[in-house]
Short mmCIF file of C-alpha atoms in Angstrom, two decimals:
data_model
loop_
_atom_site.label_atom_id
_atom_site.label_comp_id
_atom_site.label_asym_id
_atom_site.label_seq_id
_atom_site.Cartn_x
_atom_site.Cartn_y
_atom_site.Cartn_z
CA MET K 23 107.39 135.39 148.13
CA ALA K 24 110.84 133.80 147.79
CA VAL K 25 110.98 130.14 146.76
CA ARG K 26 114.04 128.27 148.06
CA LEU K 27 115.70 125.77 145.74
CA PRO K 28 115.69 122.31 147.29
CA ALA K 29 119.06 120.59 147.66
CA PRO K 30 120.53 118.24 146.74
CA GLY K 31 117.46 116.78 145.03
CA VAL K 32 113.78 117.56 144.51
CA ARG K 33 111.12 114.86 144.53
CA THR K 34 108.76 115.00 141.57
CA HIS K 35 105.28 113.55 141.23
CA ALA K 36 106.68 110.14 140.33
CA GLY K 37 110.12 108.61 140.27
CA PRO K 38 113.27 109.16 142.34
CA PRO K 39 114.47 112.61 143.43
CA VAL K 40 116.17 114.71 140.76
CA ASP K 41 119.70 115.96 141.42
CA VAL K 42 118.92 119.60 140.70
CA ALA K 43 122.50 120.89 140.80
CA ALA K 44 123.71 118.30 138.28
CA LEU K 45 120.70 118.83 136.05
CA ARG K 46 121.20 122.58 136.03
CA ARG K 47 124.91 122.21 135.28
CA ASP K 48 124.35 119.87 132.31
CA LEU K 49 121.57 122.02 130.88
CA ALA K 50 123.79 125.10 131.09
CA ASP K 51 126.62 123.22 129.35
CA ARG K 52 124.55 121.82 126.48
CA VAL K 53 121.66 124.21 125.87
CA ALA K 54 122.25 127.44 123.92
CA GLY K 55 119.15 129.12 125.27
CA GLU K 56 118.41 130.44 128.73
CA VAL K 57 118.61 128.09 131.71
CA ARG K 58 116.84 129.64 134.67
CA PHE K 59 116.90 127.93 138.06
CA ASP K 60 116.75 131.12 140.12
CA ASP K 61 113.99 131.58 142.68
CA GLY K 62 112.37 134.45 140.78
CA SER K 63 111.98 132.54 137.52
CA ARG K 64 110.67 129.46 139.30
CA SER K 65 108.12 131.59 141.14
CA VAL K 66 106.94 133.21 137.90
CA TYR K 67 106.44 129.84 136.20
CA ALA K 68 104.77 128.24 139.22
CA THR K 69 101.35 129.23 137.96
CA GLY K 70 99.52 130.64 134.98
CA GLY K 71 95.88 131.46 134.36
CA SER K 72 94.56 128.70 136.63
CA ASN K 73 93.80 128.21 140.32
CA TYR K 74 96.82 125.91 140.74
CA ARG K 75 100.40 126.51 141.83
CA GLN K 76 103.36 124.10 141.63
CA VAL K 77 106.94 125.31 141.75
CA PRO K 78 108.96 123.95 138.80
CA ILE K 79 112.43 122.41 139.07
CA GLY K 80 113.71 125.01 136.62
CA VAL K 81 112.99 126.76 133.34
CA VAL K 82 114.60 126.39 129.91
CA VAL K 83 113.97 128.94 127.16
CA PRO K 84 115.29 127.13 124.06
CA ARG K 85 116.79 129.09 121.17
CA ASP K 86 115.22 126.82 118.57
CA VAL K 87 113.71 123.38 118.05
CA ALA K 88 117.09 121.62 118.12
CA ASP K 89 117.91 123.35 121.39
CA ALA K 90 114.63 122.13 122.90
CA ALA K 91 115.39 118.58 121.77
CA GLU K 92 118.79 118.79 123.46
CA ALA K 93 117.17 120.07 126.66
CA LEU K 94 114.82 117.08 126.62
CA ALA K 95 117.79 114.75 126.14
CA VAL K 96 119.49 116.22 129.23
CA CYS K 97 116.28 115.84 131.23
CA ARG K 98 116.01 112.23 130.10
CA GLU K 99 119.53 111.50 131.32
CA HIS K 100 118.55 112.86 134.75
CA ASP K 101 115.05 111.29 134.73
CA ALA K 102 113.64 114.79 135.18
CA PRO K 103 110.04 115.43 134.10
CA VAL K 104 109.28 118.00 131.40
CA LEU K 105 106.42 120.43 130.79
CA SER K 106 106.02 122.39 127.54
CA ARG K 107 104.43 125.79 128.06
CA GLY K 108 103.11 128.42 125.66
CA GLY K 109 101.53 131.68 126.78
CA GLY K 110 100.58 130.40 130.25
CA THR K 111 96.89 131.18 129.67
CA SER K 112 95.65 127.65 130.51
CA LEU K 113 92.84 127.73 133.05
CA ALA K 114 92.77 124.13 134.29
CA GLY K 115 96.20 123.68 135.90
CA GLN K 116 97.89 121.92 132.99
CA CYS K 117 100.75 124.44 132.62
CA CYS K 118 102.23 124.20 136.13
CA ASN K 119 104.06 121.19 137.53
CA VAL K 120 107.16 120.07 139.43
CA ALA K 121 109.11 119.66 136.20
CA VAL K 122 111.54 121.41 133.89
CA VAL K 123 109.41 123.96 132.05
CA LEU K 124 110.18 124.55 128.36
CA ASP K 125 109.04 128.06 127.42
CA TRP K 126 108.87 128.17 123.63
CA SER K 127 107.42 131.65 123.28
CA LYS K 128 110.56 133.82 123.40
CA TYR K 129 112.71 132.29 120.63
CA ALA K 130 111.17 129.13 119.12
CA ASN K 131 108.38 131.08 117.44
CA ARG K 132 109.14 131.03 113.73
CA LEU K 133 106.89 130.68 110.73
CA VAL K 134 108.98 127.99 109.03
CA GLU K 135 107.08 127.54 105.77
CA LEU K 136 104.01 129.01 104.08
CA ASP K 137 102.36 127.31 101.10
CA THR K 138 99.70 129.69 99.84
CA GLU K 139 98.48 127.30 97.13
CA ALA K 140 97.92 124.44 99.55
CA GLY K 141 96.76 126.81 102.28
CA THR K 142 99.18 125.42 104.87
CA ALA K 143 101.83 126.73 107.24
CA VAL K 144 104.56 125.01 109.22
CA VAL K 145 105.31 126.75 112.52
CA GLU K 146 107.30 126.37 115.68
CA PRO K 147 105.17 126.00 118.81
CA GLY K 148 106.05 129.34 120.40
CA ILE K 149 104.51 131.53 117.69
CA VAL K 150 101.63 133.69 118.96
CA LEU K 151 98.37 133.32 117.06
CA ASP K 152 98.05 137.01 116.12
CA THR K 153 101.68 137.07 114.97
CA LEU K 154 101.10 134.08 112.71
CA ASN K 155 97.91 135.54 111.26
CA ALA K 156 99.56 138.91 110.67
CA HIS K 157 102.08 137.11 108.41
CA THR K 158 99.65 134.83 106.60
CA ARG K 159 96.87 137.42 106.18
CA GLN K 160 99.05 139.27 103.68
CA HIS K 161 98.63 136.34 101.27
CA GLY K 162 94.99 136.39 100.27
CA ARG K 163 93.53 136.71 103.81
CA LEU K 164 94.84 133.29 104.88
CA VAL K 165 94.59 132.73 108.64
CA PHE K 166 94.57 129.97 111.21
CA GLY K 167 90.86 129.64 111.91
CA PRO K 168 90.38 129.04 115.67
CA LYS K 169 90.69 132.31 117.58
CA PRO K 170 90.47 132.30 121.40
CA SER K 171 89.93 135.60 123.17
CA THR K 172 93.61 135.44 124.22
CA HIS K 173 94.65 135.58 120.54
CA ASP K 174 97.16 138.39 121.13
CA HIS K 175 99.32 136.25 123.45
CA CYS K 176 98.31 132.57 123.23
CA THR K 177 100.77 130.40 121.28
CA ILE K 178 100.03 127.78 118.65
CA GLY K 179 101.77 125.19 120.82
CA GLY K 180 99.47 126.04 123.71
CA MET K 181 96.45 125.88 121.42
CA ILE K 182 97.55 122.43 120.28
CA GLY K 183 98.04 121.38 123.90
CA ASN K 184 94.53 122.46 124.90
CA ASN K 185 92.69 121.93 121.59
CA SER K 186 91.64 125.58 121.71
CA CYS K 187 88.64 126.96 119.87
CA GLY K 188 87.35 130.51 120.37
CA SER K 189 84.35 132.15 118.74
CA THR K 190 85.47 131.44 115.16
CA ALA K 191 85.36 127.70 115.82
CA GLN K 192 81.66 128.06 114.95
CA ALA K 193 82.80 128.28 111.32
CA TYR K 194 86.26 126.69 111.34
CA GLY K 195 86.23 124.04 114.07
CA LYS K 196 88.60 123.29 116.92
CA THR K 197 92.39 123.35 116.71
CA SER K 198 92.32 119.58 116.11
CA ASP K 199 90.28 120.19 112.95
CA ASN K 200 92.98 122.54 111.63
CA VAL K 201 96.18 120.58 112.32
CA ARG K 202 97.44 118.49 109.39
CA ARG K 203 100.63 117.02 110.84
CA LEU K 204 102.83 117.31 113.91
CA GLU K 205 106.55 116.77 114.38
CA VAL K 206 106.82 115.28 117.85
CA LEU K 207 109.50 114.06 120.23
CA THR K 208 108.78 111.42 122.85
CA TYR K 209 110.51 111.44 126.22
CA ASP K 210 112.61 108.42 125.20
CA GLY K 211 113.94 110.28 122.14
CA CYS K 212 111.75 109.15 119.24
CA ARG K 213 111.37 112.03 116.78
CA MET K 214 108.86 111.73 113.93
CA TRP K 215 106.13 113.42 111.92
CA VAL K 216 102.62 112.07 112.51
CA GLY K 217 99.27 112.68 110.85
CA PRO K 218 96.58 110.78 108.95
CA THR K 219 97.86 107.27 108.27
CA ASP K 220 96.30 105.14 105.54
CA ASP K 221 97.11 101.47 105.04
CA ASP K 222 100.01 102.18 102.68
CA ASP K 223 101.53 104.67 105.14
CA TYR K 224 101.05 102.19 107.96
CA ALA K 225 102.78 99.39 106.04
CA ARG K 226 105.70 101.68 105.17
CA ILE K 227 106.14 102.77 108.80
CA LEU K 228 106.03 99.18 110.05
CA ALA K 229 108.56 98.09 107.42
CA ALA K 230 110.97 100.79 108.57
CA GLY K 231 110.85 99.41 112.11
CA GLY K 232 112.06 101.05 115.29
CA ARG K 233 110.13 103.06 117.85
CA PRO K 234 107.85 104.79 115.28
CA ALA K 235 106.68 101.38 114.05
CA ASP K 236 106.11 100.22 117.63
CA ILE K 237 104.02 103.31 118.43
CA HIS K 238 101.87 103.02 115.30
CA ARG K 239 101.32 99.29 115.76
CA ARG K 240 100.30 99.65 119.39
CA LEU K 241 97.98 102.57 118.59
CA ARG K 242 96.18 100.53 115.94
CA GLU K 243 95.85 97.61 118.35
CA LEU K 244 94.44 99.95 121.02
CA ARG K 245 91.96 101.36 118.52
CA ASP K 246 90.79 97.95 117.36
CA ARG K 247 90.21 96.70 120.91
CA HIS K 248 88.30 99.79 122.04
CA ALA K 249 86.60 101.01 118.84
CA LEU K 250 83.08 100.09 119.94
CA ALA K 251 83.46 101.78 123.33
CA ILE K 252 84.96 104.90 121.71
CA ARG K 253 82.02 105.19 119.33
CA ARG K 254 79.54 104.59 122.13
CA ARG K 255 80.99 106.74 124.91
CA PHE K 256 82.36 109.81 123.09
CA PRO K 257 79.57 112.44 122.96
CA ASP K 258 78.70 113.58 119.45
CA ILE K 259 78.81 117.33 120.14
CA PRO K 260 80.79 120.18 118.55
CA ARG K 261 82.86 121.04 121.64
CA ARG K 262 84.00 117.74 123.18
CA VAL K 263 87.52 118.53 124.41
CA SER K 264 87.58 116.30 127.51
CA GLY K 265 89.56 113.06 127.26
CA TYR K 266 92.28 112.03 124.83
CA ASN K 267 91.10 112.15 121.18
CA LEU K 268 90.94 108.40 120.72
CA ASP K 269 88.14 108.91 118.19
CA ALA K 270 90.75 110.33 115.78
CA LEU K 271 92.28 106.84 115.58
CA LEU K 272 89.11 105.26 114.19
CA PRO K 273 89.27 104.08 110.55
CA GLU K 274 86.49 106.48 109.52
CA ASN K 275 88.62 109.34 110.87
CA GLY K 276 91.78 108.36 109.00
CA PHE K 277 93.81 106.89 111.90
CA ASP K 278 95.00 110.47 112.42
CA ILE K 279 97.68 110.46 115.12
CA ALA K 280 98.22 114.22 114.93
CA ARG K 281 94.58 114.88 115.78
CA ALA K 282 94.75 112.25 118.50
CA LEU K 283 97.64 114.13 120.14
CA VAL K 284 95.98 117.56 119.98
CA GLY K 285 94.53 118.36 123.39
CA SER K 286 96.86 116.02 125.28
CA GLU K 287 98.18 118.94 127.34
CA GLY K 288 101.87 118.03 127.15
CA THR K 289 101.32 114.64 128.79
CA LEU K 290 102.37 112.49 125.82
CA VAL K 291 104.93 114.18 123.57
CA THR K 292 106.78 117.41 122.97
CA VAL K 293 105.54 119.16 119.83
CA LEU K 294 108.47 120.53 117.82
CA ARG K 295 106.69 121.80 114.72
CA ALA K 296 103.13 121.83 113.43
CA GLU K 297 101.75 121.86 109.91
CA LEU K 298 98.51 123.84 110.04
CA ARG K 299 95.56 124.10 107.71
CA LEU K 300 94.74 127.74 106.91
CA VAL K 301 91.41 129.25 105.87
CA ARG K 302 90.53 132.41 103.96
CA GLU K 303 88.78 134.86 106.25
CA PRO K 304 85.92 136.84 104.71
CA ALA K 305 86.68 140.25 103.30
CA ALA K 306 83.84 141.81 105.29
CA SER K 307 81.61 140.97 108.20
CA SER K 308 78.41 142.17 109.80
CA LEU K 309 76.98 141.80 113.28
CA VAL K 310 73.44 141.22 114.46
CA VAL K 311 72.55 141.24 118.17
CA CYS K 312 69.33 139.63 119.36
CA GLY K 313 67.87 140.47 122.76
CA TYR K 314 65.88 138.01 124.90
CA PRO K 315 64.14 138.15 128.29
CA ASP K 316 67.00 136.21 129.91
CA VAL K 317 70.06 134.17 129.07
CA PHE K 318 68.07 130.92 129.15
CA ALA K 319 65.76 132.14 126.41
CA ALA K 320 68.83 133.19 124.42
CA ALA K 321 70.21 129.66 124.76
CA ASP K 322 66.86 128.18 123.70
CA ALA K 323 67.01 130.25 120.51
CA VAL K 324 70.33 128.82 119.30
CA PRO K 325 68.71 126.19 117.03
CA ASP K 326 66.82 129.02 115.28
CA VAL K 327 70.11 130.74 114.44
CA THR K 328 72.55 127.97 113.46
CA PRO K 329 70.86 127.14 110.10
CA PHE K 330 72.01 130.58 108.90
CA GLU K 331 75.65 129.42 109.25
CA PRO K 332 77.12 132.40 111.09
CA LEU K 333 80.87 132.88 111.50
CA ALA K 334 80.30 133.17 115.25
CA LEU K 335 77.35 132.79 117.61
CA GLU K 336 78.07 134.06 121.11
CA GLY K 337 75.85 134.56 124.15
CA LEU K 338 75.90 137.13 126.98
CA ASP K 339 73.88 137.73 130.12
CA SER K 340 73.00 140.91 131.98
CA LYS K 341 75.50 140.23 134.79
CA LEU K 342 78.38 140.35 132.32
CA ILE K 343 77.15 143.65 130.90
CA GLY K 344 76.84 145.10 134.40
CA TYR K 345 80.38 144.04 135.30
CA GLU K 346 81.76 145.56 132.10
CA ARG K 347 80.07 148.85 132.98
CA ARG K 348 81.57 148.82 136.48
CA LYS K 349 85.05 148.01 135.22
CA HIS K 350 84.88 150.24 132.11
CA LEU K 351 86.00 147.37 129.85
CA ALA K 352 83.84 148.36 126.89
CA PRO K 353 82.71 151.70 125.48
CA THR K 354 79.56 152.94 127.21
CA ALA K 355 78.01 153.71 123.83
CA ALA K 356 78.43 150.07 122.79
CA LEU K 357 76.84 148.79 125.98
CA ASP K 358 74.00 151.28 125.70
CA GLY K 359 73.47 150.26 122.08
CA LEU K 360 72.48 146.67 122.84
CA PRO K 361 68.88 145.83 121.97
CA GLU K 362 66.43 145.52 124.84
CA GLY K 363 66.76 142.36 126.89
CA SER K 364 68.59 140.59 129.71
CA GLY K 365 70.22 137.94 127.55
CA TRP K 366 71.74 138.37 124.09
CA LEU K 367 73.00 136.43 121.10
CA MET K 368 75.76 138.04 119.06
CA VAL K 369 75.55 136.68 115.50
CA ARG K 370 78.38 137.46 113.09
CA PHE K 371 78.20 136.91 109.33
CA GLY K 372 80.90 137.06 106.68
CA GLY K 373 80.88 137.91 103.01
CA ALA K 374 83.07 138.40 99.97
CA ASP K 375 82.34 142.13 100.32
CA ARG K 376 80.40 144.41 102.63
CA ARG K 377 77.22 144.17 100.59
CA GLU K 378 77.14 140.38 100.81
CA ALA K 379 77.78 140.47 104.57
CA GLU K 380 75.04 143.06 105.08
CA ASP K 381 72.61 141.09 102.90
CA ARG K 382 73.15 137.97 105.01
CA ALA K 383 72.57 139.99 108.16
CA ALA K 384 69.38 141.49 106.73
CA GLN K 385 68.03 138.08 105.68
CA PHE K 386 68.69 136.77 109.16
CA ARG K 387 67.05 139.82 110.78
CA ASP K 388 63.92 139.41 108.66
CA ALA K 389 63.68 135.71 109.47
CA MET K 390 64.00 136.34 113.20
CA ARG K 391 61.29 139.02 113.07
CA GLY K 392 58.99 136.43 111.51
CA LEU K 393 59.22 134.06 114.49
CA ARG K 394 56.26 133.56 116.80
CA ASN K 395 58.16 135.14 119.71
CA PRO K 396 60.76 137.32 117.97
CA PRO K 397 63.72 138.77 119.83
CA THR K 398 64.59 142.43 119.82
CA ILE K 399 67.12 142.93 117.05
CA ARG K 400 69.77 145.40 116.05
CA VAL K 401 72.04 145.20 113.00
CA TYR K 402 75.44 146.89 113.23
CA ASP K 403 76.78 147.86 109.81
CA ASP K 404 79.54 150.22 110.97
CA PRO K 405 82.83 148.25 111.30
CA ALA K 406 84.02 150.41 114.20
CA GLN K 407 80.74 149.89 116.04
CA GLU K 408 80.86 146.16 115.31
CA ASP K 409 84.38 145.91 116.73
CA ALA K 410 83.34 147.80 119.86
CA LEU K 411 80.47 145.36 120.40
CA TRP K 412 82.77 142.39 119.84
CA ARG K 413 85.12 143.65 122.53
CA ILE K 414 82.26 143.19 124.99
CA ARG K 415 82.40 139.45 124.41
CA GLU K 416 86.20 139.23 124.35
CA SER K 417 86.37 141.08 127.67
CA GLY K 418 84.23 138.44 129.39
CA LEU K 419 86.97 136.81 131.43
CA GLY K 420 88.39 140.11 132.62
CA ALA K 421 84.94 141.48 133.38
CA THR K 422 83.90 138.60 135.62
CA ALA K 423 87.19 137.95 137.43
CA ARG K 424 87.73 140.81 139.87
CA VAL K 425 84.73 143.06 140.31
CA PRO K 426 85.08 145.83 142.92
CA ALA K 427 83.22 145.14 146.19
CA GLN K 428 82.32 141.62 145.00
CA PRO K 429 83.74 138.22 146.05
CA ASP K 430 86.47 136.95 143.72
CA THR K 431 85.41 134.39 141.13
CA TRP K 432 87.45 131.45 139.91
CA GLU K 433 87.83 128.86 137.21
CA GLY K 434 86.96 125.26 137.95
CA TRP K 435 83.79 124.77 135.95
CA GLU K 436 84.30 127.43 133.34
CA ASP K 437 83.86 125.75 129.94
CA SER K 438 81.46 122.81 130.01
CA ALA K 439 79.66 122.00 126.75
CA VAL K 440 76.55 120.12 125.64
CA ALA K 441 74.68 119.71 122.37
CA PRO K 442 73.43 123.16 121.27
CA GLU K 443 69.83 121.95 121.15
CA ASN K 444 70.07 121.00 124.85
CA PHE K 445 71.86 124.16 125.93
CA GLY K 446 68.93 126.06 127.42
CA ASP K 447 67.88 123.14 129.60
CA TYR K 448 71.47 122.61 130.72
CA LEU K 449 71.87 126.27 131.71
CA ARG K 450 68.68 126.14 133.79
CA ASP K 451 69.84 123.02 135.62
CA LEU K 452 73.31 124.42 136.20
CA HIS K 453 71.87 127.70 137.46
CA ALA K 454 69.74 125.75 139.94
CA LEU K 455 72.89 124.01 141.18
CA LEU K 456 74.66 127.37 141.50
CA GLU K 457 71.72 128.63 143.56
CA GLU K 458 71.85 125.57 145.81
CA PHE K 459 75.50 126.31 146.64
CA GLY K 460 74.95 130.06 146.99
CA TYR K 461 77.05 130.87 143.91
CA ALA K 462 74.38 132.05 141.46
CA GLU K 463 74.19 135.76 142.30
CA ARG K 464 77.83 136.35 141.32
CA SER K 465 78.15 133.87 138.42
CA SER K 466 77.73 135.31 134.93
CA LEU K 467 76.74 132.90 132.14
CA TYR K 468 78.15 133.60 128.68
CA GLY K 469 80.17 131.86 125.98
CA HIS K 470 80.07 130.10 122.63
CA PHE K 471 76.34 129.43 122.58
CA GLY K 472 76.34 128.24 118.96
CA HIS K 473 78.36 125.22 120.08
CA GLY K 474 76.63 124.80 123.44
CA CYS K 475 79.78 125.89 125.31
CA LEU K 476 79.40 127.84 128.53
CA HIS K 477 81.91 130.17 130.16
CA THR K 478 81.46 131.19 133.76
CA ARG K 479 83.55 132.08 136.78
CA ILE K 480 82.17 131.04 140.14
CA PRO K 481 82.76 132.60 143.61
CA PHE K 482 84.31 129.50 145.14
CA ASP K 483 86.01 130.00 148.49
CA LEU K 484 89.45 128.54 147.73
CA ARG K 485 91.12 129.96 150.85
CA SER K 486 89.57 127.76 153.54
CA ARG K 487 89.15 124.02 154.04
CA PRO K 488 85.31 124.20 154.13
CA GLY K 489 85.32 126.37 151.00
CA ILE K 490 87.56 123.95 149.11
CA ALA K 491 85.37 121.05 150.24
CA ASP K 492 82.35 122.89 148.82
CA TYR K 493 84.26 123.46 145.60
CA ARG K 494 84.85 119.71 145.26
CA ARG K 495 81.22 118.87 146.02
CA PHE K 496 79.98 121.41 143.48
CA VAL K 497 82.28 120.21 140.68
CA GLU K 498 81.36 116.57 141.28
CA ARG K 499 77.66 117.46 141.10
CA ALA K 500 78.21 119.62 138.01
CA ALA K 501 80.06 116.75 136.33
CA ASP K 502 77.10 114.45 136.95
CA LEU K 503 74.82 117.11 135.50
CA VAL K 504 76.77 117.56 132.27
CA VAL K 505 76.96 113.79 131.79
CA ARG K 506 73.16 113.58 132.15
CA HIS K 507 72.93 116.16 129.37
CA GLY K 508 75.31 114.14 127.15
CA GLY K 509 78.03 116.76 127.29
CA SER K 510 81.71 117.34 127.99
CA PHE K 511 83.41 118.74 131.10
CA SER K 512 85.59 120.90 128.85
CA GLY K 513 84.59 122.61 125.63
CA GLU K 514 87.93 124.28 124.85
CA HIS K 515 90.14 124.91 127.90
CA GLY K 516 91.14 121.30 128.50
CA ASP K 517 90.71 119.23 131.63
CA GLY K 518 94.11 119.73 133.29
CA GLN K 519 93.97 119.19 137.02
CA SER K 520 90.49 120.70 137.35
CA ARG K 521 88.58 117.90 135.66
CA ALA K 522 90.70 114.90 134.68
CA GLU K 523 89.91 113.20 137.97
CA LEU K 524 86.27 113.18 136.82
CA TRP K 525 86.89 111.30 133.55
CA PRO K 526 85.34 108.02 134.79
CA LYS K 527 81.99 109.80 135.16
CA MET K 528 82.03 110.80 131.49
CA PHE K 529 83.80 107.89 129.81
CA GLY K 530 82.98 104.99 132.12
CA ALA K 531 85.16 102.17 133.36
CA GLU K 532 85.35 100.70 129.86
CA LEU K 533 87.40 103.57 128.41
CA MET K 534 89.67 104.45 131.32
CA PRO K 535 92.08 101.55 130.51
CA ALA K 536 92.24 102.83 126.92
CA PHE K 537 93.29 106.31 128.10
CA ALA K 538 95.93 104.78 130.37
CA GLU K 539 97.26 102.64 127.53
CA PHE K 540 97.39 105.66 125.21
CA LYS K 541 99.53 107.44 127.80
CA ARG K 542 101.69 104.33 128.29
CA ILE K 543 102.42 103.99 124.56
CA PHE K 544 103.99 107.45 124.39
CA ASP K 545 105.18 108.05 127.96
CA PRO K 546 105.42 104.85 130.01
CA GLY K 547 107.50 106.51 132.76
CA ASP K 548 105.06 109.40 133.30
CA ARG K 549 107.74 112.02 132.66
CA MET K 550 105.70 114.31 130.40
CA ASN K 551 103.67 116.71 132.58
CA PRO K 552 103.39 113.93 135.18
CA GLY K 553 100.27 113.44 137.25
CA LYS K 554 98.09 115.45 134.88
CA LEU K 555 95.18 113.80 133.05
CA ILE K 556 96.06 110.15 133.73
CA HIS K 557 98.85 107.82 134.86
CA PRO K 558 100.18 105.18 132.47
CA ASP K 559 99.14 102.53 135.01
CA GLY K 560 95.63 103.97 135.25
CA ALA K 561 96.01 105.41 138.77
CA ARG K 562 94.09 108.58 139.63
CA PRO K 563 95.82 111.80 138.56
CA GLN K 564 96.45 114.79 140.78
CA ARG K 565 93.27 115.63 142.65
CA LEU K 566 91.22 118.62 141.59
CA ASP K 567 91.53 120.15 145.08
CA ASP K 568 95.32 119.70 145.43
CA ASN K 569 97.96 122.38 144.75
#
């Protein structure tokens, strides 16, 4: 479908209309990279992996970090909003907007520095995770720990924007746990490195003055005013991704501004470079699969498994396996080789060599067999077989999305998370809600069970007014449910447009002003991914059933 370029100006979410012709001319004059305002490019960048669609003003593909900074300066002169974009895999609507899209992935994708002794790397935001790990793995198996299933095309910048996790977060934590420092650029032109800030660092920054000092001072004041509410309202669970990371500003967490910015979905700053913490991946791994009567029993069993400290602990249900058979997304032999059951836990162990990995798997197998109600168990000690089984889990999104002769399923409540010990009860309650709305038969339940994080796609009707109204009613009810279980709306995909409107349910009226102030400190004019997550004046963001 052709998208016609508005003229002479386009109205954005906030602020006066942008003179598109003048903006395009100045970008073309001053940016070395690609400046794309044609209808085709704008159509391509109007959506990504989510349900949402918003046609951008234009697209800039910067040649390097300096080029991106110049593009932002031009946008600032025209009061044009900006949206940084990585691989476009975001599922919650955060990577589409009426803005100038900066696509970092084509050129600004360099590994700038690798320190093998310190175990750190400095990268540009457009580097793809697998590309980075292919470089660093050559130096003593160093890798960036979090590994989403989109690892072959998601970018580090996008992972920072969403606070991505993946299955390996069971061992290595979220992206925010693996970012040491960030070089950032605010919309008003302040460029600085941020990270953990002790009292000496803070005094030095304040003495230097300027906008960096103003930002740090105001962040500390925000933290001090809201510290009690942050400690009280932020759920203490492994996969809390919803909300800005205000807890990173607390004294006990090192007043870490880099961690606070991770997961802000491009609404606060533009990330120019990131210093990452690397980990050494094990030389060998082994896989154990446990079968249970249903997926709820598999979720109940998570606390039995986590004391064994697996690298990954994933859950599957029988619907997912059936869809993978129908779509031929995994080898039939692998699917047939699962132990008996209708719900499964995939438990991966690492070791310094194959013997150590196999010994850990055997110890775990023996312990599980000693339980009062033991699961069915199979140990996979052939690396090729293990990889084939693991592809079953990584194919989950593709398996559940478009099944022949079945209604389409959609994101919208696809990555909620609760405490792992509450996960079984949460799944039962959510399944009952899915049944009430007539969604249960088509909705597979799978995900990062070791962290209490659920993935599911639901057969919402997003093509009719009554269907969209039902979608809203379901998500509002599901939000109430996850709050009752002490959880988070998002466990790794971010809130974007799908869930930010629901923040007051999770964080209460006491923290909403703190989120608005956090936005206002960095982006008072709401020019960075405007309308997503929260307004600097605290107004409601774009509605979850718009666009």
